[in-house]
mmCIF file of C-alpha atoms in Angstrom:
data_model
loop_
_atom_site.group_PDB
_atom_site.id
_atom_site.type_symbol
_atom_site.label_atom_id
_atom_site.label_comp_id
_atom_site.label_asym_id
_atom_site.label_seq_id
_atom_site.Cartn_x
_atom_site.Cartn_y
_atom_site.Cartn_z
ATOM 1 C CA MET A 1 -102.524 -61.345 -7.881
ATOM 2 C CA ILE A 2 -102.014 -58.995 -11.338
ATOM 3 C CA HIS A 3 -100.033 -56.807 -8.908
ATOM 4 C CA LEU A 4 -97.451 -59.624 -8.462
ATOM 5 C CA SER A 5 -96.948 -60.424 -12.617
ATOM 6 C CA VAL A 6 -96.538 -56.548 -13.062
ATOM 7 C CA ALA A 7 -93.962 -56.912 -10.507
ATOM 8 C CA ILE A 8 -92.008 -60.057 -12.049
ATOM 9 C CA GLY A 9 -92.163 -58.353 -15.228
ATOM 10 C CA ARG A 10 -90.588 -55.422 -14.362
ATOM 11 C CA PHE A 11 -87.819 -57.283 -12.368
ATOM 12 C CA PHE A 12 -87.287 -58.989 -15.477
ATOM 13 C CA GLU A 13 -87.205 -56.347 -17.533
ATOM 14 C CA ALA A 14 -84.869 -53.948 -15.311
ATOM 15 C CA LEU A 15 -82.437 -57.525 -15.601
ATOM 16 C CA PHE A 16 -82.182 -57.635 -19.243
ATOM 17 C CA TYR A 17 -81.247 -54.207 -19.688
ATOM 18 C CA ALA A 18 -78.636 -54.466 -17.446
ATOM 19 C CA ILE A 19 -77.180 -57.274 -18.892
ATOM 20 C CA LEU A 20 -77.056 -55.187 -22.278
ATOM 21 C CA ARG A 21 -75.628 -52.286 -20.377
ATOM 22 C CA VAL A 22 -73.331 -55.078 -19.260
ATOM 23 C CA ALA A 23 -72.401 -56.136 -22.327
ATOM 24 C CA GLY A 24 -72.477 -52.850 -23.922
ATOM 25 C CA VAL A 25 -69.742 -51.617 -21.956
ATOM 26 C CA VAL A 26 -67.674 -54.578 -22.446
ATOM 27 C CA THR A 27 -68.113 -54.464 -25.815
ATOM 28 C CA GLY A 28 -67.066 -51.051 -25.464
ATOM 29 C CA VAL A 29 -63.865 -51.936 -23.634
ATOM 30 C CA VAL A 30 -62.793 -54.332 -25.637
ATOM 31 C CA LEU A 31 -63.103 -52.213 -28.684
ATOM 32 C CA VAL A 32 -60.735 -49.653 -27.297
ATOM 33 C CA VAL A 33 -58.307 -52.462 -26.163
ATOM 34 C CA ALA A 34 -58.166 -53.758 -29.792
ATOM 35 C CA LEU A 35 -57.078 -50.393 -31.302
ATOM 36 C CA ALA A 36 -55.090 -49.248 -28.327
ATOM 37 C CA GLY A 37 -53.450 -52.755 -29.851
ATOM 38 C CA ALA A 38 -53.303 -51.978 -33.577
ATOM 39 C CA LEU A 39 -52.205 -48.484 -32.874
ATOM 40 C CA LEU A 40 -48.907 -49.704 -30.611
ATOM 41 C CA PHE A 41 -48.395 -52.452 -33.416
ATOM 42 C CA LEU A 42 -48.176 -49.794 -35.744
ATOM 43 C CA ILE A 43 -46.228 -47.190 -34.222
ATOM 44 C CA ALA A 44 -43.438 -50.148 -33.227
ATOM 45 C CA ARG A 45 -43.803 -51.374 -36.590
ATOM 46 C CA LEU A 46 -42.895 -47.756 -37.988
ATOM 47 C CA LEU A 47 -39.912 -47.434 -35.284
ATOM 48 C CA ILE A 48 -38.494 -50.808 -35.863
ATOM 49 C CA GLY A 49 -38.390 -49.810 -39.978
ATOM 50 C CA ARG A 50 -36.878 -46.681 -39.240
ATOM 51 C CA GLY A 51 -33.936 -48.528 -37.227
ATOM 52 C CA ARG A 52 -33.213 -50.601 -40.014
ATOM 53 C CA LYS A 53 -32.958 -47.977 -42.815
ATOM 54 C CA LYS A 54 -29.963 -46.516 -40.651
#
């Protein structure tokens, strides 16, 4: 009986770490997309600003 409880505990531990890993990857992707969007916004603003001066 103790072997079953150890197996169940290890299963839930592996499940927990898999969920954390996926959440970490999703967070990383969201941060990269947000950073790229901010950079594109700043570049577009700079280029539009140059166009208005001329």
